[in-house]
Coordinates of C-alpha atoms in Angstrom, one line a residue:
X1 CA 119.6 71.7 125.9
X2 CA 116.2 73.1 126.5
X3 CA 115.6 76.3 128.5
X4 CA 112.7 78.5 129.5
X5 CA 113.6 82.1 128.9
X6 CA 111.6 85.1 130.2
X7 CA 112.4 88.6 128.8
X8 CA 110.9 91.8 130.2
X9 CA 111.0 95.2 128.4
X10 CA 110.5 98.4 130.4
X11 CA 109.7 100.9 131.7
X12 CA 106.0 100.4 131.2
X13 CA 103.5 102.5 133.2
X14 CA 105.6 105.6 133.9
X15 CA 106.8 105.8 130.3
X16 CA 103.3 105.4 128.8
X17 CA 101.5 107.7 131.3
X18 CA 104.0 110.6 131.0
X19 CA 102.1 112.3 128.2
X20 CA 100.4 115.7 127.6
X21 CA 98.7 114.6 124.4
X22 CA 96.7 111.5 123.5
X23 CA 99.1 110.9 120.6
X24 CA 102.1 110.9 123.0
X25 CA 100.3 108.4 125.2
X26 CA 99.3 106.1 122.3
X27 CA 102.8 106.3 120.8
X28 CA 104.4 105.4 124.1
X29 CA 102.2 102.3 124.3
X30 CA 102.8 101.4 120.6
X31 CA 106.6 101.8 121.0
X32 CA 106.8 99.4 123.9
X33 CA 104.7 96.9 121.9
X34 CA 106.9 97.4 118.9
X35 CA 110.1 96.7 120.8
X36 CA 108.6 93.7 122.5
X37 CA 107.5 92.5 119.1
X38 CA 111.1 92.8 117.8
X39 CA 112.3 90.8 120.7
X40 CA 109.7 88.1 120.2
X41 CA 110.5 87.9 116.5
X42 CA 114.2 87.4 117.3
X43 CA 113.4 84.6 119.7
X44 CA 111.1 83.0 117.1
X45 CA 113.8 83.2 114.4
X46 CA 116.2 81.4 116.8
X47 CA 113.7 78.5 116.6
X48 CA 112.2 79.5 119.9
X49 CA 108.7 78.1 120.8
X50 CA 106.8 81.2 121.9
X51 CA 104.5 80.6 124.8
X52 CA 103.5 84.2 125.6
X53 CA 102.7 86.0 123.4
X54 CA 101.2 83.4 121.0
X55 CA 101.0 84.8 117.4
X56 CA 98.8 82.7 115.2
X57 CA 100.8 83.8 112.1
X58 CA 104.3 84.7 113.4
X59 CA 105.6 85.9 110.0
X60 CA 102.8 88.5 109.7
X61 CA 102.0 89.2 113.4
X62 CA 105.6 89.9 114.4
X63 CA 106.4 92.1 111.4
X64 CA 107.1 95.8 112.2
X65 CA 104.0 98.0 112.3
X66 CA 101.6 95.0 112.4
X67 CA 98.4 95.4 114.3
X68 CA 99.5 92.6 116.7
X69 CA 100.1 93.9 120.2
X70 CA 102.9 92.3 122.3
X71 CA 103.0 92.8 126.1
X72 CA 106.2 93.7 127.8
X73 CA 106.9 90.1 128.8
X74 CA 108.1 87.3 126.4
X75 CA 108.1 83.7 127.5
X76 CA 109.5 81.0 125.3
X77 CA 111.1 77.5 125.2
X78 CA 114.5 77.7 123.4
X79 CA 117.2 75.3 122.4
X80 CA 121.0 75.8 122.4
X81 CA 123.0 78.8 123.8
X82 CA 120.5 80.8 125.7
X83 CA 122.8 83.8 126.2
X84 CA 123.4 84.1 122.5
X85 CA 119.6 84.1 122.0
X86 CA 119.1 86.8 124.6
X87 CA 121.9 88.9 123.2
X88 CA 120.4 88.6 119.7
X89 CA 117.0 89.7 121.1
X90 CA 118.6 92.7 122.8
X91 CA 120.3 93.6 119.4
X92 CA 116.9 93.4 117.7
X93 CA 115.4 95.7 120.3
X94 CA 118.2 98.3 119.8
X95 CA 117.9 98.1 116.0
X96 CA 114.2 98.7 116.2
X97 CA 114.4 101.6 118.6
X98 CA 117.1 103.2 116.6
X99 CA 115.0 102.9 113.4
X100 CA 112.0 104.6 115.1
X101 CA 114.2 107.2 116.8
X102 CA 115.9 108.2 113.5
X103 CA 112.5 108.5 111.8
X104 CA 111.3 110.8 114.6
X105 CA 114.4 113.0 114.6
X106 CA 114.1 113.4 110.8
X107 CA 110.7 115.0 111.2
X108 CA 112.0 117.8 113.4
X109 CA 113.3 120.5 111.1
X110 CA 114.5 122.8 114.0
X111 CA 117.8 122.5 115.7
X112 CA 118.1 120.4 118.9
X113 CA 120.8 118.6 120.8
X114 CA 120.7 115.2 119.1
X115 CA 123.6 113.7 121.0
X116 CA 121.9 114.3 124.3
X117 CA 118.5 113.2 122.9
X118 CA 120.0 109.9 121.8
X119 CA 121.6 109.3 125.2
X120 CA 118.3 110.0 126.9
X121 CA 116.5 107.4 124.7
X122 CA 119.3 104.9 125.1
X123 CA 119.0 105.2 128.9
X124 CA 115.2 104.8 128.7
X125 CA 114.8 101.2 127.6
X126 CA 115.3 98.4 130.1
X127 CA 116.0 94.9 128.9
X128 CA 116.0 92.1 131.5
X129 CA 116.1 88.4 131.0
X130 CA 116.4 85.2 133.0
X131 CA 116.5 81.6 132.0
X132 CA 116.3 78.1 133.5
X133 CA 117.0 74.6 132.3
X134 CA 113.8 72.8 131.4
X135 CA 114.5 69.1 132.1
X136 CA 111.1 68.0 130.6
X137 CA 107.6 69.3 129.9
X138 CA 106.5 67.6 133.1
X139 CA 108.3 70.2 135.2
X140 CA 107.2 73.1 133.1
X141 CA 104.9 74.7 135.7
X142 CA 107.4 74.5 138.5
X143 CA 110.1 75.9 136.2
X144 CA 108.0 78.8 135.1
X145 CA 107.0 79.7 138.6
X146 CA 110.7 79.7 139.6
X147 CA 111.5 81.8 136.5
X148 CA 109.0 84.5 137.6
X149 CA 110.7 84.7 141.0
X150 CA 114.1 85.0 139.3
X151 CA 112.8 87.9 137.1
X152 CA 111.6 89.8 140.2
X153 CA 115.0 89.4 141.7
X154 CA 116.7 90.5 138.5
X155 CA 114.6 93.7 138.4
X156 CA 115.5 94.5 142.0
X157 CA 119.2 94.3 141.0
X158 CA 118.9 96.4 137.8
X159 CA 122.0 98.0 136.3
X160 CA 122.6 101.7 137.3
X161 CA 125.1 104.0 135.7
X162 CA 125.9 107.7 135.9
X163 CA 123.7 110.0 133.8
X164 CA 125.8 111.4 131.0
X165 CA 123.3 113.8 129.6
X166 CA 122.4 116.0 132.6
X167 CA 122.6 119.8 132.1
X168 CA 121.1 122.9 133.6
X169 CA 118.6 123.2 130.7
X170 CA 114.9 123.4 131.6
X171 CA 113.3 120.1 132.5
X172 CA 110.8 118.3 130.2
X173 CA 107.4 119.8 130.6
X174 CA 105.9 116.3 130.0
X175 CA 107.7 114.1 132.6
X176 CA 109.7 116.6 134.6
X177 CA 112.7 114.3 134.7
X178 CA 114.8 114.7 131.7
X179 CA 116.4 117.9 130.4
X180 CA 114.9 119.6 127.3
X181 CA 117.0 119.3 124.2
X182 CA 115.3 122.3 122.6
X183 CA 116.4 125.8 123.6
X184 CA 113.0 127.5 123.9
X185 CA 114.6 130.7 125.1
X186 CA 115.4 131.5 121.5
X187 CA 111.8 130.9 120.4
X188 CA 110.0 133.5 122.4
X189 CA 107.3 135.1 120.2
X190 CA 107.8 132.6 117.4
X191 CA 104.7 130.5 117.8
X192 CA 104.5 129.5 114.2
X193 CA 108.2 128.4 114.2
X194 CA 107.6 126.3 117.3
X195 CA 104.7 124.5 115.5
X196 CA 106.4 124.1 112.2
X197 CA 109.8 123.1 113.3
X198 CA 109.3 121.4 116.6
X199 CA 105.7 120.4 117.0
X200 CA 105.4 122.1 120.4
X201 CA 103.0 124.5 122.0
X202 CA 103.8 127.7 123.9
X203 CA 105.6 126.8 127.1
X204 CA 106.5 123.2 126.2
X205 CA 110.0 121.8 126.7
X206 CA 110.8 118.4 125.1
X207 CA 113.4 115.9 126.0
X208 CA 114.8 113.4 123.5
X209 CA 112.2 110.8 124.7
X210 CA 109.4 113.4 124.3
X211 CA 110.5 114.1 120.7
X212 CA 110.4 110.3 120.1
X213 CA 106.8 110.2 121.4
X214 CA 105.7 113.4 119.6
X215 CA 107.2 112.6 116.2
X216 CA 107.7 108.9 116.1
X217 CA 106.0 107.4 113.1
X218 CA 103.8 104.3 113.0
X219 CA 104.0 103.7 109.3
X220 CA 101.4 105.8 107.6
X221 CA 99.0 105.7 110.6
X222 CA 100.7 108.2 112.9
X223 CA 97.7 110.3 114.1
X224 CA 95.5 109.8 117.1
X225 CA 92.3 111.7 118.1
X226 CA 92.6 114.2 120.8
X227 CA 90.5 114.2 124.0
X228 CA 88.6 117.1 122.5
X229 CA 87.8 115.0 119.4
X230 CA 86.4 112.2 121.6
X231 CA 84.3 114.6 123.6
X232 CA 83.0 116.2 120.4
X233 CA 81.7 112.9 119.0
X234 CA 78.0 113.4 120.1
X235 CA 78.0 116.8 118.5
X236 CA 79.5 115.4 115.3
X237 CA 76.8 112.7 115.3
X238 CA 74.1 115.3 115.7
X239 CA 75.5 117.5 113.0
X240 CA 75.7 114.5 110.7
X241 CA 72.0 113.8 111.2
X242 CA 71.2 117.5 110.5
X243 CA 73.2 117.4 107.3
X244 CA 71.2 114.5 106.1
X245 CA 67.8 116.0 106.9
X246 CA 65.4 116.8 104.1
X247 CA 64.7 120.2 105.5
X248 CA 68.1 121.7 104.8
X249 CA 70.4 119.1 103.3
X250 CA 74.1 119.7 103.3
X251 CA 73.7 122.8 105.4
X252 CA 76.3 121.7 107.9
X253 CA 78.8 120.8 105.1
X254 CA 78.5 124.2 103.6
X255 CA 79.0 126.1 106.9
X256 CA 81.8 123.8 107.9
X257 CA 83.7 124.5 104.7
X258 CA 83.1 128.3 105.3
X259 CA 84.4 127.9 108.9
X260 CA 87.6 126.1 107.8
X261 CA 88.3 128.6 105.0
X262 CA 87.9 131.5 107.4
X263 CA 90.4 129.9 109.9
X264 CA 92.9 129.3 107.1
X265 CA 93.0 133.1 106.4
X266 CA 94.3 133.7 110.0
X267 CA 98.1 133.7 110.0
X268 CA 98.6 132.0 113.4
X269 CA 95.8 129.4 112.7
X270 CA 97.2 127.9 109.5
X271 CA 99.7 125.6 111.1
X272 CA 97.3 124.9 114.0
X273 CA 94.5 123.5 111.9
X274 CA 96.9 121.6 109.7
X275 CA 98.1 119.8 112.8
X276 CA 94.7 119.2 114.3
X277 CA 93.9 116.1 112.3
X278 CA 92.5 112.6 113.1
X279 CA 93.3 109.3 111.3
X280 CA 89.6 108.7 110.3
X281 CA 88.0 110.5 107.4
X282 CA 84.5 111.9 107.8
X283 CA 82.3 113.0 104.9
X284 CA 81.5 116.4 106.5
X285 CA 84.5 117.1 108.7
X286 CA 87.1 115.4 106.6
X287 CA 90.2 114.7 108.8
X288 CA 89.8 117.7 111.1
X289 CA 90.0 117.1 114.8
X290 CA 87.1 117.8 117.1
X291 CA 89.2 120.3 119.0
X292 CA 88.1 122.8 116.4
X293 CA 84.7 122.8 118.0
X294 CA 86.0 124.1 121.4
X295 CA 86.9 127.8 121.6
X296 CA 89.1 127.2 124.6
X297 CA 91.4 125.0 122.6
X298 CA 92.5 128.0 120.4
X299 CA 94.3 129.4 123.4
X300 CA 97.0 126.7 122.8
X301 CA 98.3 128.3 119.7
X302 CA 96.4 131.4 118.4
X303 CA 97.2 134.9 119.6
X304 CA 95.9 138.5 119.5
X305 CA 93.2 139.3 117.0
X306 CA 93.5 135.9 115.4
X307 CA 92.3 134.3 118.6
X308 CA 89.3 136.5 118.9
X309 CA 88.4 136.0 115.2
X310 CA 88.7 132.2 115.4
X311 CA 86.4 132.1 118.4
X312 CA 83.9 134.3 116.6
X313 CA 84.0 132.0 113.5
X314 CA 83.4 129.0 115.7
X315 CA 80.4 130.6 117.4
X316 CA 78.9 131.5 114.0
X317 CA 79.3 127.9 112.8
X318 CA 77.6 126.4 115.8
X319 CA 74.9 128.9 116.5
X320 CA 72.4 127.7 113.8
X321 CA 72.6 124.1 115.3
X322 CA 73.2 124.3 119.1
X323 CA 71.3 126.4 121.6
X324 CA 74.3 127.0 123.8
X325 CA 77.0 126.9 121.0
X326 CA 79.1 124.9 123.6
X327 CA 79.4 121.1 123.1
X328 CA 79.4 118.9 126.2
X329 CA 83.2 119.0 127.0
X330 CA 83.5 115.6 128.6
X331 CA 84.8 112.2 127.4
X332 CA 85.6 108.8 129.0
X333 CA 88.8 106.8 129.6
X334 CA 88.2 103.1 129.9
X335 CA 90.8 100.9 131.7
X336 CA 90.1 97.2 131.9
X337 CA 92.0 94.2 133.4
X338 CA 91.3 90.5 133.8
X339 CA 90.4 89.1 137.2
X340 CA 92.2 86.0 138.7
X341 CA 94.5 85.7 135.7
X342 CA 97.4 84.6 137.8
X343 CA 95.5 81.7 139.4
X344 CA 94.0 80.9 136.0
X345 CA 97.4 80.6 134.3
X346 CA 98.7 78.6 137.2
X347 CA 96.0 76.0 136.6
X348 CA 97.6 75.2 133.2
X349 CA 99.0 71.7 133.3
X350 CA 102.1 72.1 131.1
X351 CA 103.3 74.3 128.3
X352 CA 100.6 73.3 125.8
X353 CA 97.8 74.4 128.1
X354 CA 99.6 77.7 128.8
X355 CA 100.0 78.3 125.1
X356 CA 96.2 77.6 124.7
X357 CA 95.5 80.4 127.3
X358 CA 97.9 82.7 125.4
X359 CA 96.0 81.9 122.2
X360 CA 92.7 82.8 123.8
X361 CA 94.1 86.1 125.1
X362 CA 95.4 86.9 121.7
X363 CA 92.0 86.3 120.2
X364 CA 90.4 88.6 122.7
X365 CA 93.0 91.3 122.2
X366 CA 92.5 91.1 118.5
X367 CA 88.8 91.8 118.9
X368 CA 89.1 94.8 121.2
X369 CA 90.0 97.3 118.6
X370 CA 86.8 96.6 116.5
X371 CA 84.7 96.7 119.7
X372 CA 86.1 100.1 120.7
X373 CA 85.9 101.6 117.2
X374 CA 82.3 100.3 116.9
X375 CA 81.6 102.6 119.8
X376 CA 83.5 105.5 118.0
X377 CA 86.3 105.2 120.5
X378 CA 90.1 105.1 120.1
X379 CA 92.2 102.2 121.4
X380 CA 95.4 103.0 123.1
X381 CA 96.5 99.5 124.0
X382 CA 95.1 96.0 124.0
X383 CA 97.6 93.3 125.1
X384 CA 96.4 90.1 126.7
X385 CA 93.8 91.0 129.4
X386 CA 94.8 94.7 129.6
X387 CA 92.8 97.4 127.8
X388 CA 93.1 101.2 127.7
X389 CA 90.8 103.2 125.4
X390 CA 89.3 106.7 124.9
X391 CA 85.5 106.7 124.4
X392 CA 82.7 109.3 123.8
X393 CA 79.9 109.3 126.4
X394 CA 77.6 108.1 123.7
X395 CA 78.1 107.0 120.1
X396 CA 76.2 106.5 116.9
X397 CA 76.1 102.7 117.5
X398 CA 72.5 101.6 117.8
X399 CA 71.4 98.9 120.3
X400 CA 68.2 97.0 119.6
X401 CA 66.3 95.9 122.7
X402 CA 63.1 94.2 121.7
X403 CA 61.1 96.7 119.7
X404 CA 63.1 99.6 121.0
X405 CA 66.3 101.1 119.8
X406 CA 68.8 103.3 121.7
X407 CA 72.2 104.9 121.2
X408 CA 75.0 103.0 122.9
X409 CA 76.9 104.6 125.8
X410 CA 80.4 104.1 127.1
X411 CA 78.9 101.6 129.5
X412 CA 77.7 99.5 126.6
X413 CA 81.2 99.4 125.2
X414 CA 82.4 98.2 128.6
X415 CA 79.7 95.5 128.7
X416 CA 80.7 94.3 125.2
X417 CA 84.4 94.0 126.2
X418 CA 83.4 92.1 129.4
X419 CA 81.3 89.7 127.3
X420 CA 84.0 89.2 124.7
X421 CA 86.5 88.4 127.4
X422 CA 84.3 85.7 129.0
X423 CA 83.6 84.2 125.5
X424 CA 87.2 84.1 124.6
X425 CA 88.5 82.4 127.7
X426 CA 85.5 80.2 128.4
X427 CA 86.2 79.7 132.0
X428 CA 84.1 80.6 135.1
X429 CA 87.2 81.5 137.1
X430 CA 88.1 84.6 135.0
X431 CA 86.3 87.8 134.3
X432 CA 87.0 91.4 133.2
X433 CA 86.8 94.3 135.6
X434 CA 86.4 97.7 134.0
X435 CA 87.1 101.2 135.3
X436 CA 85.7 104.3 133.6
X437 CA 86.7 107.9 134.3
X438 CA 84.5 110.6 132.8
X439 CA 86.6 113.8 132.6
X440 CA 86.8 117.2 131.1
X441 CA 88.6 117.4 127.8
X442 CA 91.1 119.9 129.1
X443 CA 91.9 117.9 132.3
X444 CA 95.7 117.2 132.3
X445 CA 96.0 113.7 130.7
X446 CA 98.2 112.4 133.5
X447 CA 95.4 113.3 136.0
X448 CA 92.7 111.8 133.8
X449 CA 94.6 108.6 133.6
X450 CA 95.0 108.5 137.4
X451 CA 91.2 108.8 137.7
X452 CA 90.7 105.9 135.3
X453 CA 93.1 103.7 137.3
X454 CA 91.4 104.7 140.5
X455 CA 88.1 103.6 139.0
X456 CA 89.7 100.3 137.8
X457 CA 91.0 99.7 141.3
X458 CA 87.6 100.4 142.7
X459 CA 86.2 97.7 140.4
X460 CA 88.9 95.3 141.6
X461 CA 87.9 96.0 145.2
X462 CA 84.4 94.5 144.6
X463 CA 84.1 91.1 146.2
X464 CA 84.5 88.4 143.6
X465 CA 85.4 91.2 141.1
X466 CA 83.8 90.8 137.7
X467 CA 82.9 94.5 138.2
X468 CA 82.3 97.9 136.7
X469 CA 83.3 101.2 138.3
X470 CA 82.7 104.7 137.1
X471 CA 84.4 107.9 138.3
X472 CA 82.6 111.1 137.2
X473 CA 85.0 114.0 137.7
X474 CA 83.3 117.3 136.9
X475 CA 85.1 120.6 137.1
X476 CA 84.1 122.5 140.2
X477 CA 82.6 119.5 142.0
X478 CA 83.6 116.5 144.0
X479 CA 84.3 113.2 142.2
X480 CA 81.4 110.7 142.2
X481 CA 82.5 107.0 142.2
X482 CA 80.1 104.1 141.9
X483 CA 80.9 100.4 141.5
X484 CA 79.1 97.1 141.2
X485 CA 79.3 93.6 139.8
X486 CA 78.4 92.7 136.2
X487 CA 76.6 89.7 137.7
X488 CA 73.3 90.0 139.5
X489 CA 71.2 87.9 141.8
X490 CA 68.0 86.5 140.4
X491 CA 65.3 89.2 140.0
X492 CA 67.7 92.1 140.7
X493 CA 69.3 94.8 138.6
X494 CA 73.1 94.8 138.0
X495 CA 74.8 98.2 138.1
X496 CA 75.0 98.2 134.3
X497 CA 71.3 97.5 134.0
X498 CA 70.4 100.2 136.6
X499 CA 72.4 102.8 134.7
X500 CA 70.9 101.8 131.4
X501 CA 67.4 102.1 132.8
X502 CA 68.1 105.4 134.6
X503 CA 69.6 106.9 131.5
X504 CA 66.4 106.0 129.6
X505 CA 64.2 107.5 132.3
X506 CA 66.3 110.7 132.2
X507 CA 65.9 110.9 128.4
X508 CA 62.1 110.9 128.7
X509 CA 62.1 113.3 131.7
X510 CA 60.6 110.7 134.0
X511 CA 63.1 111.0 136.8
X512 CA 62.0 113.4 139.7
X513 CA 63.8 116.7 139.4
X514 CA 66.5 117.1 142.0
X515 CA 65.6 113.9 143.8
X516 CA 69.2 112.5 143.5
X517 CA 70.6 115.5 145.4
X518 CA 67.9 115.1 148.1
X519 CA 68.8 111.4 148.4
X520 CA 72.5 112.4 148.7
X521 CA 71.6 114.9 151.4
X522 CA 69.5 112.3 153.2
X523 CA 72.5 109.9 153.2
X524 CA 74.5 112.5 155.1
X525 CA 71.9 113.9 157.5
X526 CA 70.4 110.5 158.6
X527 CA 73.5 108.3 158.2
X528 CA 73.0 106.5 161.5
X529 CA 69.4 105.4 160.9
X530 CA 68.5 101.9 159.9
X531 CA 67.8 100.8 156.3
X532 CA 64.0 100.7 156.8
X533 CA 63.8 104.4 157.8
X534 CA 66.1 105.5 155.0
X535 CA 64.1 103.5 152.5
X536 CA 60.8 105.1 153.8
X537 CA 62.3 108.6 153.5
X538 CA 63.5 107.8 150.0
X539 CA 60.0 106.7 149.1
X540 CA 58.6 109.9 150.5
X541 CA 61.1 112.0 148.4
X542 CA 60.2 110.2 145.2
X543 CA 56.5 110.4 145.7
X544 CA 56.3 114.1 146.4
X545 CA 58.7 115.2 143.6
X546 CA 57.8 116.4 140.1
X547 CA 59.7 115.8 136.9
X548 CA 61.4 118.6 134.9
X549 CA 58.2 119.0 132.7
X550 CA 56.1 119.6 135.8
X551 CA 54.4 116.2 136.1
X552 CA 54.0 114.0 139.1
X553 CA 56.3 110.9 139.0
X554 CA 54.3 108.0 137.6
X555 CA 53.5 105.2 140.0
X556 CA 55.3 102.5 138.0
X557 CA 58.4 104.7 137.7
X558 CA 58.4 105.3 141.4
X559 CA 58.1 101.6 142.0
X560 CA 61.1 100.9 139.7
X561 CA 63.3 103.4 141.5
X562 CA 62.3 101.9 144.9
X563 CA 63.0 98.4 143.5
X564 CA 66.5 99.6 142.6
X565 CA 67.0 100.9 146.2
X566 CA 65.6 97.7 147.7
X567 CA 68.0 95.6 145.7
X568 CA 70.9 97.6 146.9
X569 CA 69.8 97.5 150.5
X570 CA 69.9 93.7 150.5
X571 CA 73.7 94.1 150.7
X572 CA 74.3 93.5 154.4
X573 CA 78.0 94.3 154.1
X574 CA 77.6 98.0 153.3
X575 CA 76.1 100.6 155.5
X576 CA 72.6 101.7 154.4
X577 CA 73.5 105.4 154.1
X578 CA 76.4 104.5 151.8
X579 CA 74.0 102.5 149.6
X580 CA 71.6 105.5 149.4
X581 CA 74.6 107.7 148.5
X582 CA 75.7 105.3 145.8
X583 CA 72.2 105.2 144.2
X584 CA 72.1 109.0 144.3
X585 CA 75.4 109.1 142.4
X586 CA 74.1 106.5 140.0
X587 CA 71.1 108.8 139.2
X588 CA 73.4 111.8 138.7
X589 CA 75.9 110.0 136.5
X590 CA 73.0 108.6 134.4
X591 CA 71.6 112.1 133.9
X592 CA 75.0 113.2 132.7
X593 CA 75.1 110.5 130.1
X594 CA 71.5 111.1 129.1
X595 CA 72.4 114.8 128.3
X596 CA 75.0 113.6 125.9
X597 CA 72.4 111.2 124.3
X598 CA 69.9 114.0 124.0
X599 CA 72.5 116.1 122.2
X600 CA 73.5 113.3 119.8
X601 CA 69.8 112.7 119.0
X602 CA 69.1 116.4 118.6
X603 CA 66.6 116.5 121.5

């Protein structure tokens, strides 16, 4: 007898997002994909016809540690005893999580409560399944819809049991829910021991789930760049250019080696720099993480005179190359999600068409990693139409536009993803909305992720979606959020095109100095005035302002800026003062990105 079976693995968002380090975040995402993969493989081996996900080469794609990402839902057509198939899938999940758990625990040389840690991990994973008889392929769509309703009901009646691992130990410093399994009270003043035996910083408390995230191994590829490394990318690119210059070749390489050697002589820095590694080798910086370019990061592990010396060594390294000796400490989190996917999937007439959609989503997801890495970013997750990645503000990727070349920005990566999504699905109904949060590298990761989700929700709020939203969150200032569609009416700029042009104008100092802040002030003081007056006042501000090099704004530049404002004011659904405020924020955000580009170019 044929059945449709739907299996859900959880928890998803809470488990992934509860992380203090990017590596914890990435591993949480990878773990859920790996468990879903084990379940999908079990169903496939039971002669199940996988509908979602749709591996093109099941033997390779569903193998442990493969690059294939599997979302937390598995849909398949199966034959025979459906409960036996579901039980076997649950056993496959348990086997895989135990393998990963045991590998993580083996890497911790310090003593911790393994019994309680195992109980915490066992209580973490949720496995839910529902199945319905599939009389024929003709009723596939109706059966699948009913199956989704059954899964929602099943999740609302999940199994609850008493917690067996609760104690009065300190709570986890990562999720605040589970008790720590490491007795930090016996580690006071033993920073090196904490690093070496537990992989924790001062003040951290880890539960069994946290140890799983912190020490779980993804084959040989178990490292992930830090937020500081992503933020340091423009500096790395600039220093690479300097190192290749004819004037003083290999100067950066020599000074970097001296810097690392000096750090290794500091007792409390040895373990720290050994742990601050990335998965990608660089000819100059080897595997060292960009956190070694930020003096404030030494506060995590170094103490006393070692801390002062390390900060002095860093300053000595950067001083010959940077005027301020402080790299731009910001990076971007990109969160993307497909639009109208539910309606699109519901248009599938039967299982074959649904599998075709799954295959297209698989193709897109498989291309995401190369797109992100082409922009020097780090992919956390790409499953179906869902993407989460860390990106530098600007990368070494060069974009050719006519006879001109420019360095790509995080916005270009977003545009490449949106284009790839449309090309993969080839349907006008669907599109990709992207939210980008620009945050300080020391911002708590959970807060930074919330800002990225807020931006993605802002994009989803655009009429017709197919949108881009950016949230610039600078320390000591209010967040600036802008949003707009990827599409554009004939003869107008899209948000992406405006930002690209504004960044270029900032790079060549052709934007009036301070004019964005005057526009912002204008939008507040004259908020009740009609669009014509606000536009006239904006024109007056532009024409009387000077650029940072003391020159009057050129007439054609002034006309371009006014054209951008005019395009925005055509929107009759938004109040004129809000439009002026949005444009002012666009100019400010573009200037922020332009500064990173100037740094990467050595300007």
